[in-house]
Short mmCIF file of C-alpha atoms in Angstrom, two decimals:
data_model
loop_
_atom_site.label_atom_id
_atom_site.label_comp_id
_atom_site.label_asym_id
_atom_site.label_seq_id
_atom_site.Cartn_x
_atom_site.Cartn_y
_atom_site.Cartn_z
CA UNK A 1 140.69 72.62 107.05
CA UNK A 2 138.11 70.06 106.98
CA UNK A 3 134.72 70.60 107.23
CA UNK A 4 131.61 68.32 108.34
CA UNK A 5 129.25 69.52 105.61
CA UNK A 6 126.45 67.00 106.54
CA UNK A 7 126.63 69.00 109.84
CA UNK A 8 126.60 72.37 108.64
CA UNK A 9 124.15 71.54 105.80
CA UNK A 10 121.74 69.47 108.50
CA UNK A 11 121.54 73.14 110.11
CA UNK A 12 120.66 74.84 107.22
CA UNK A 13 116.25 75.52 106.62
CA UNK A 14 116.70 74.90 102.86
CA UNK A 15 117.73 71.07 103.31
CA UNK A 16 114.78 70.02 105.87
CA UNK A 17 113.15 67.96 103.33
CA UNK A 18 116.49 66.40 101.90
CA UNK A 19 117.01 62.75 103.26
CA UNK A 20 120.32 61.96 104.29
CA UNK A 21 121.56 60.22 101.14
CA UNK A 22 119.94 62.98 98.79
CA UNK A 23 121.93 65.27 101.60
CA UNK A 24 125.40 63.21 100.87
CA UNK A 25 124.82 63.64 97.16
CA UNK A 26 124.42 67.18 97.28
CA UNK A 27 127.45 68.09 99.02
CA UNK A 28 129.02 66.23 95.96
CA UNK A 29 128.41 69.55 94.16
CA UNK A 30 128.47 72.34 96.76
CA UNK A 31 131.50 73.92 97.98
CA UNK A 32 131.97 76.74 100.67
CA UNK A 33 133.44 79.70 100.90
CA UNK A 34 134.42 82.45 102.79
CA UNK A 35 133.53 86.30 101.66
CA UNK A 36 135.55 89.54 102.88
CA UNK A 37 133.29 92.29 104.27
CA UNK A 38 132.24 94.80 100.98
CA UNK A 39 132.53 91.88 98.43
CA UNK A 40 130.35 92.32 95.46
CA UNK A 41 129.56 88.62 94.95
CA UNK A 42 127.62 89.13 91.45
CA UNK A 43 126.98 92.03 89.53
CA UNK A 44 122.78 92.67 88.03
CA UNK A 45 123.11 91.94 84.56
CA UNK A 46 126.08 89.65 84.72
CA UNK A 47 125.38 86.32 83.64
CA UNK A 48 124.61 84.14 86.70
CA UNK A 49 126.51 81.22 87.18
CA UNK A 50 126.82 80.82 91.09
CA UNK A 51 123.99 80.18 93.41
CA UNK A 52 124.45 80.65 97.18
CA UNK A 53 123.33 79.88 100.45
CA UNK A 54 124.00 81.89 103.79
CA UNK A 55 125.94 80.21 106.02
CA UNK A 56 127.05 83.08 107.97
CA UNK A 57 127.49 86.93 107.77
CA UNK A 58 125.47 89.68 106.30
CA UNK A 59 124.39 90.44 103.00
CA UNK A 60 122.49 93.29 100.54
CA UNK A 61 121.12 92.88 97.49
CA UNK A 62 120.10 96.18 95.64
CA UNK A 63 118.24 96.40 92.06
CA UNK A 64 118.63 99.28 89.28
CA UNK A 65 116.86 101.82 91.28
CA UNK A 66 118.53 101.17 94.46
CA UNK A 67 115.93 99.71 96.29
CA UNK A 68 117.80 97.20 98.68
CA UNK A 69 116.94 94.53 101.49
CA UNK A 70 119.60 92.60 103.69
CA UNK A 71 119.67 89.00 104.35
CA UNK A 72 121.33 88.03 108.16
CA UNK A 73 119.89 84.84 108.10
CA UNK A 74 121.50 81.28 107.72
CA UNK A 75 119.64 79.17 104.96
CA UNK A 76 118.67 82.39 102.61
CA UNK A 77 119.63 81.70 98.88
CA UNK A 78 122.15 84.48 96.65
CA UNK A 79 121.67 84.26 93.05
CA UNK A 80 118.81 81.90 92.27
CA UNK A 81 118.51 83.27 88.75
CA UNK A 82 121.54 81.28 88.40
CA UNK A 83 119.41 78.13 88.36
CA UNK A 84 116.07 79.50 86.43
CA UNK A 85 116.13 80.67 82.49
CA UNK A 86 117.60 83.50 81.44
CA UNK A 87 120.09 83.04 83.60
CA UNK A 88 121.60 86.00 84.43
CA UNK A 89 121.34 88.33 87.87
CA UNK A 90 118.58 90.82 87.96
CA UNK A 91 120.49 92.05 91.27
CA UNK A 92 123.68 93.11 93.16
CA UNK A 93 124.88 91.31 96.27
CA UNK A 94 127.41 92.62 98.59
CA UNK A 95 128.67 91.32 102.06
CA UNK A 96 127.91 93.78 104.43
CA UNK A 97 130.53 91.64 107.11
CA UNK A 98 132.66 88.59 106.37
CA UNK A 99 130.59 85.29 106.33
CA UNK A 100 130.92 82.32 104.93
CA UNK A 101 128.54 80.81 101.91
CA UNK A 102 127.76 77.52 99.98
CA UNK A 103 128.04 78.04 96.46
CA UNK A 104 126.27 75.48 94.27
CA UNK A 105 127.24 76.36 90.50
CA UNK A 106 125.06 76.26 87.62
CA UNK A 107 127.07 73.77 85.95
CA UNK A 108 127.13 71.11 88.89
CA UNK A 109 123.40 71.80 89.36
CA UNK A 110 123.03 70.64 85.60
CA UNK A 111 125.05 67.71 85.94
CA UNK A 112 123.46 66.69 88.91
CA UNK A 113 119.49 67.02 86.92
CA UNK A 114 120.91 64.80 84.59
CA UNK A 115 122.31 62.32 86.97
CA UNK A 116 119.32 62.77 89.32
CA UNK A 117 116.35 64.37 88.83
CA UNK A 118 114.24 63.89 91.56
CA UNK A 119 117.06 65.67 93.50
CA UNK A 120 117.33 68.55 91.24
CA UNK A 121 113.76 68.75 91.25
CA UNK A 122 113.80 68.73 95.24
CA UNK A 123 116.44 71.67 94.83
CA UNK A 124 114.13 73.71 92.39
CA UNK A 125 111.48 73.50 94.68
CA UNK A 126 113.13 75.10 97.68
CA UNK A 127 114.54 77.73 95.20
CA UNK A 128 111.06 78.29 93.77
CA UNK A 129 109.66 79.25 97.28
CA UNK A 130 112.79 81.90 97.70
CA UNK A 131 111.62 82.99 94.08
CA UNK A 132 107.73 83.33 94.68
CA UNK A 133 109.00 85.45 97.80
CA UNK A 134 111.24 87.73 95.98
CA UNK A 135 109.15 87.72 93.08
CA UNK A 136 107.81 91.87 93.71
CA UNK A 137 111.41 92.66 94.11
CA UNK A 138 112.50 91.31 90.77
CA UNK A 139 109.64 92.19 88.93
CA UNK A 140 109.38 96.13 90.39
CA UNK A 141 112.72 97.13 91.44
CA UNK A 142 114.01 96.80 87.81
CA UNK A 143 111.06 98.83 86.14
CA UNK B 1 40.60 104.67 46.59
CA UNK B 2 43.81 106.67 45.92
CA UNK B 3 46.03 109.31 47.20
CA UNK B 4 46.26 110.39 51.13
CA UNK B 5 42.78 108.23 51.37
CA UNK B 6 44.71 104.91 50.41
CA UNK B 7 47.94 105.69 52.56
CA UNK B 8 45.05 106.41 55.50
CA UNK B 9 43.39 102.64 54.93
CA UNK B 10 46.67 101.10 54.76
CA UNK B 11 48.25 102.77 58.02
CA UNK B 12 50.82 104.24 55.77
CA UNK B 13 51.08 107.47 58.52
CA UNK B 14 51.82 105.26 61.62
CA UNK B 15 54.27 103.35 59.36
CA UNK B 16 56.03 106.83 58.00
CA UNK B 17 55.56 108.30 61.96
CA UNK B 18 57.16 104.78 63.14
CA UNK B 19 60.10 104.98 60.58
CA UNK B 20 60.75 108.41 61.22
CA UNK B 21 61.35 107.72 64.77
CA UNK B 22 62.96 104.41 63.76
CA UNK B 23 65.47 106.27 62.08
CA UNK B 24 65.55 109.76 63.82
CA UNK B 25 66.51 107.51 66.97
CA UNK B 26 69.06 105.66 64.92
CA UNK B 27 70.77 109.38 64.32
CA UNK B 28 70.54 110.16 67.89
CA UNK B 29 72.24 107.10 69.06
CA UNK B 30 74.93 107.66 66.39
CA UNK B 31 75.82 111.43 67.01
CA UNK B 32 75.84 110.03 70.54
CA UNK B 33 77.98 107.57 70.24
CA UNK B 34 80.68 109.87 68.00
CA UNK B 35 80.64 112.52 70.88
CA UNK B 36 81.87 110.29 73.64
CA UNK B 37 83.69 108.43 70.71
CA UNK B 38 87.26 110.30 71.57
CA UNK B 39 86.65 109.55 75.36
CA UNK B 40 86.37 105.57 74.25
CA UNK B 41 89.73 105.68 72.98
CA UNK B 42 91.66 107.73 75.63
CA UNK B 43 89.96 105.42 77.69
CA UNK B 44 91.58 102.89 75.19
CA UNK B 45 94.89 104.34 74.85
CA UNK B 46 95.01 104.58 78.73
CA UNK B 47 93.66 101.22 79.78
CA UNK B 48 97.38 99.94 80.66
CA UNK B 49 98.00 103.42 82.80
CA UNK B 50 94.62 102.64 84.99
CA UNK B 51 95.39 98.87 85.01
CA UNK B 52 98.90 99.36 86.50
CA UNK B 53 97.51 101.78 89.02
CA UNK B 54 95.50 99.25 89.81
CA UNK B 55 97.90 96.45 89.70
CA UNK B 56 100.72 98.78 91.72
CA UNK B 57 97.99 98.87 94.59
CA UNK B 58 97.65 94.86 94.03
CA UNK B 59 101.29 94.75 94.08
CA UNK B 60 101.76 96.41 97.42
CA UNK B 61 99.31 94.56 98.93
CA UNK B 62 100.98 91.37 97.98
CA UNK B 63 104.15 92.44 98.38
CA UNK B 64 102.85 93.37 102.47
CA UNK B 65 101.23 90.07 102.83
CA UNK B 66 104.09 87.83 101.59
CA UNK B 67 106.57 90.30 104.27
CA UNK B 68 104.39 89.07 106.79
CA UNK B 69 104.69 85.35 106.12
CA UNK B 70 108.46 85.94 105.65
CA UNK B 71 108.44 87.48 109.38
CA UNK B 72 106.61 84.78 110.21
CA UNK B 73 108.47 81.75 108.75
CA UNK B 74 111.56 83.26 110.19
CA UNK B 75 110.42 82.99 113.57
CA UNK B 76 111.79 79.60 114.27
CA UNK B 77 114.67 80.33 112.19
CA UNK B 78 116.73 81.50 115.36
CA UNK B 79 119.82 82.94 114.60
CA UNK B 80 122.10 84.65 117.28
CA UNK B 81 122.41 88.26 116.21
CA UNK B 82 124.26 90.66 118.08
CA UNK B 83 123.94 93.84 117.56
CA UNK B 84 127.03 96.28 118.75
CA UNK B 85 125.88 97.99 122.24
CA UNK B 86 124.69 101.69 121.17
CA UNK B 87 128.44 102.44 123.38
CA UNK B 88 130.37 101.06 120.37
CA UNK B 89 127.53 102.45 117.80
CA UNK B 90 127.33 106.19 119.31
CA UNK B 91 130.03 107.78 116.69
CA UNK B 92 129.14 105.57 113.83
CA UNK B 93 125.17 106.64 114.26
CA UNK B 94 126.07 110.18 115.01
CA UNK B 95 128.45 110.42 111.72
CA UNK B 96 125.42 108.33 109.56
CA UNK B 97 123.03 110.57 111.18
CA UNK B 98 124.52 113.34 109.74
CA UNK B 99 124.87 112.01 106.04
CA UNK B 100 121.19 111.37 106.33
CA UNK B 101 120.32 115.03 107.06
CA UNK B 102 122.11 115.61 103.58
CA UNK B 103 120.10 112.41 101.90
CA UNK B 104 117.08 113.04 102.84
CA UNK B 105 114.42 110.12 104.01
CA UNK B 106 113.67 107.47 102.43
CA UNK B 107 116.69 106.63 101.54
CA UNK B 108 118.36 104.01 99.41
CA UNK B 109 120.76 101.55 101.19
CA UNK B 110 123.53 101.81 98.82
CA UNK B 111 123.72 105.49 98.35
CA UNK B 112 124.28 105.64 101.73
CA UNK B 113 127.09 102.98 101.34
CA UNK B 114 128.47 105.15 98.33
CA UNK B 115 128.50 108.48 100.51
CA UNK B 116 130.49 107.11 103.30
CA UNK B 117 133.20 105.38 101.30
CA UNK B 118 133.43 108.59 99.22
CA UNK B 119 133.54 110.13 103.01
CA UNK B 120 136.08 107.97 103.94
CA UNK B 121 134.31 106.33 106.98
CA UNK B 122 135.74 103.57 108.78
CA UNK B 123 133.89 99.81 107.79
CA UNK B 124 130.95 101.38 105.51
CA UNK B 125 129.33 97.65 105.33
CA UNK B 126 130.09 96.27 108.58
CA UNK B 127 128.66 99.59 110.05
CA UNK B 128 125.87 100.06 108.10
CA UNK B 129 124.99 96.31 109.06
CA UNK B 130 125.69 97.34 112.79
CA UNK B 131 123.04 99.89 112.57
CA UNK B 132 120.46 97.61 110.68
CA UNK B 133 120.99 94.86 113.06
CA UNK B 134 120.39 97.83 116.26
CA UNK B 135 117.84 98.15 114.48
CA UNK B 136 118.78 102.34 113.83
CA UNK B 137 118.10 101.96 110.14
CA UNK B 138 115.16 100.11 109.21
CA UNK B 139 113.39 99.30 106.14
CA UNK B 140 111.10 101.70 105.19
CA UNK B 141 108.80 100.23 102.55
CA UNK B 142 109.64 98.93 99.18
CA UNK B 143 113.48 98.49 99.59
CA UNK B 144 114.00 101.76 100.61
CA UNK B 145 115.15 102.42 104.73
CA UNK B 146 115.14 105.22 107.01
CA UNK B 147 116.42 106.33 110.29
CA UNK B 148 114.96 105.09 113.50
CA UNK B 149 114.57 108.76 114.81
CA UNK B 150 112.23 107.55 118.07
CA UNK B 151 115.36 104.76 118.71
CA UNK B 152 118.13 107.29 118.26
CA UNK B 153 116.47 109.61 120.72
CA UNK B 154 115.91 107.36 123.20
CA UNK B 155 119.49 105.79 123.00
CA UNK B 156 120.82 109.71 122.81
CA UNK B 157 119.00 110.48 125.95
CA UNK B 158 119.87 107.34 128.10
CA UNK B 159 123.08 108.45 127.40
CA UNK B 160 123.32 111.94 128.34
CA UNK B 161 121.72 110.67 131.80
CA UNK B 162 124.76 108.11 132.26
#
């Protein structure tokens, strides 16, 4: 099946600022996949190698005490502890329906900072603003 | 000129009153100090209990201001959500209804998840989404949800009219 990811990506919040070369490059490293309803896409405390971004479909991600919130929005980032030191989940993440998801892996995001770093840094930025959001969530939830 | 004569011409009694009350007030302050001495270190040993009180209320109130510039950047983020008609939700709510009374409120989202799969109810995820997205279970406060009692009711009643 083919898919027009400069399309789906030009859709998607989190690439607004990307141009449309820095756009082509990027889909160099992201792939996308589809989830079954009741996937567990990462586990908290498993080491986090997979970033994602909603394309479709529901999601919840729930910390040690349960404490949960649902993402039904295209554009929200899975995982971003993936991409930021010590690199491993400090959540769980399960589909709540089938969707669909880009998945940007650790490893291509490294190849691609070494390759291009004002890209990477464009990337870090977007995932920083997801971060500074979630930031009471990851810092209270695992008390 | 000796004796209590000389210490007169030489002020020696204002200088003995003066370092009697120099160091007569020196005691004072001292006992003083060693009585509220043990609350100074409770105080001490506490500070980080009073400081996360304080910082928990901080917390809150950040973590309320930052929800409302989330609900507010999402505005233009339209996305076409469709939540089931309350038709297609009416056995679903009822049944999750009814795990809730056993719960209790505030709940956690994936407890409830747990109890129906353990219950053996069709879809847990998709349905629990269903009623999120109708907007029957809503968050609560602090990743925790509850039931949407006023909703339910009103739904519940439309329907017994029909």
């Amino acid at each position: 099946m083919h898919i027009d990811y400069q399309k789906v990506i030009k859709t998607i919040n989190f690439f607004n600022s990307f141009k449309h070369d820095e756009i082509e490059r990027v889909i160099s490293i992201l792939k996308i996949i589809h989830v079954e309803e009741g996937k567990t896409l990462f586990q908290r405390g498993h080491q986090a190698v997979n970033c994602y971004i909603v394309l479709s479909g529901n999601y919840m991600i729930y910390y040690k005490k349960g404490q949960a919130f649902t993402l039904h929005k295209p554009g929200e980032i899975i995982g971003y502890t993936s991409l930021m030191a010590p690199f491993y989940y400090t959540s769980t993440c399960v589909s709540l329906t089938e969707g669909e998801l880009i998945l940007l892996s650790r490893a291509n995001f490294y190849r691609l900072v070494q390759v291009n770093s004002m890209l990477s840094n464009k990337i870090i930025e977007e995932i920083n603003k997801v971060a500074e959001k979630r930031q009471f969530f990851t810092q209270h939830m695992n008390d | 000129m000796y004796g209590f004569e000389a210490v007169a011409a030489h002020n020696g009694w204002s200088i003995a009153i003066l370092g009697i009350l120099i160091v007569f007030t020196g005691l004072t302050l001292l006992s003083v100090s060693i009585a509220y001495f043990t609350k100074i270190l409770n105080f001490y040993n506490e500070k980080n209990k009073y400081l996360k009180k304080d910082r928990k209320w901080w917390q809150v109130f950040k973590y309320m201001l930052i929800k409302k510039q989330h609900k507010t950047n999402d505005i233009d983020n339209s996305l076409t959500l469709e939540p089931k008609s309350f038709d297609k939700l009416k056995e679903p709510a009822d049944q999750y209804y009814a795990i809730l009374q056993y719960l209790g409120e505030p709940f956690q989202l994936p407890e409830l998840l747990d109890i129906a799969k353990k219950r053996g109810l069709e879809k847990p995820h998709s349905t629990i989404n269903d009623l999120l997205l109708a907007k029957l279970i809503i968050p609560h406060r602090l990743g925790y949800f509850c039931w949407n009692h006023k909703k339910y009711k009103q739904k519940k009643k439309i329907q017994i009219k029909d």
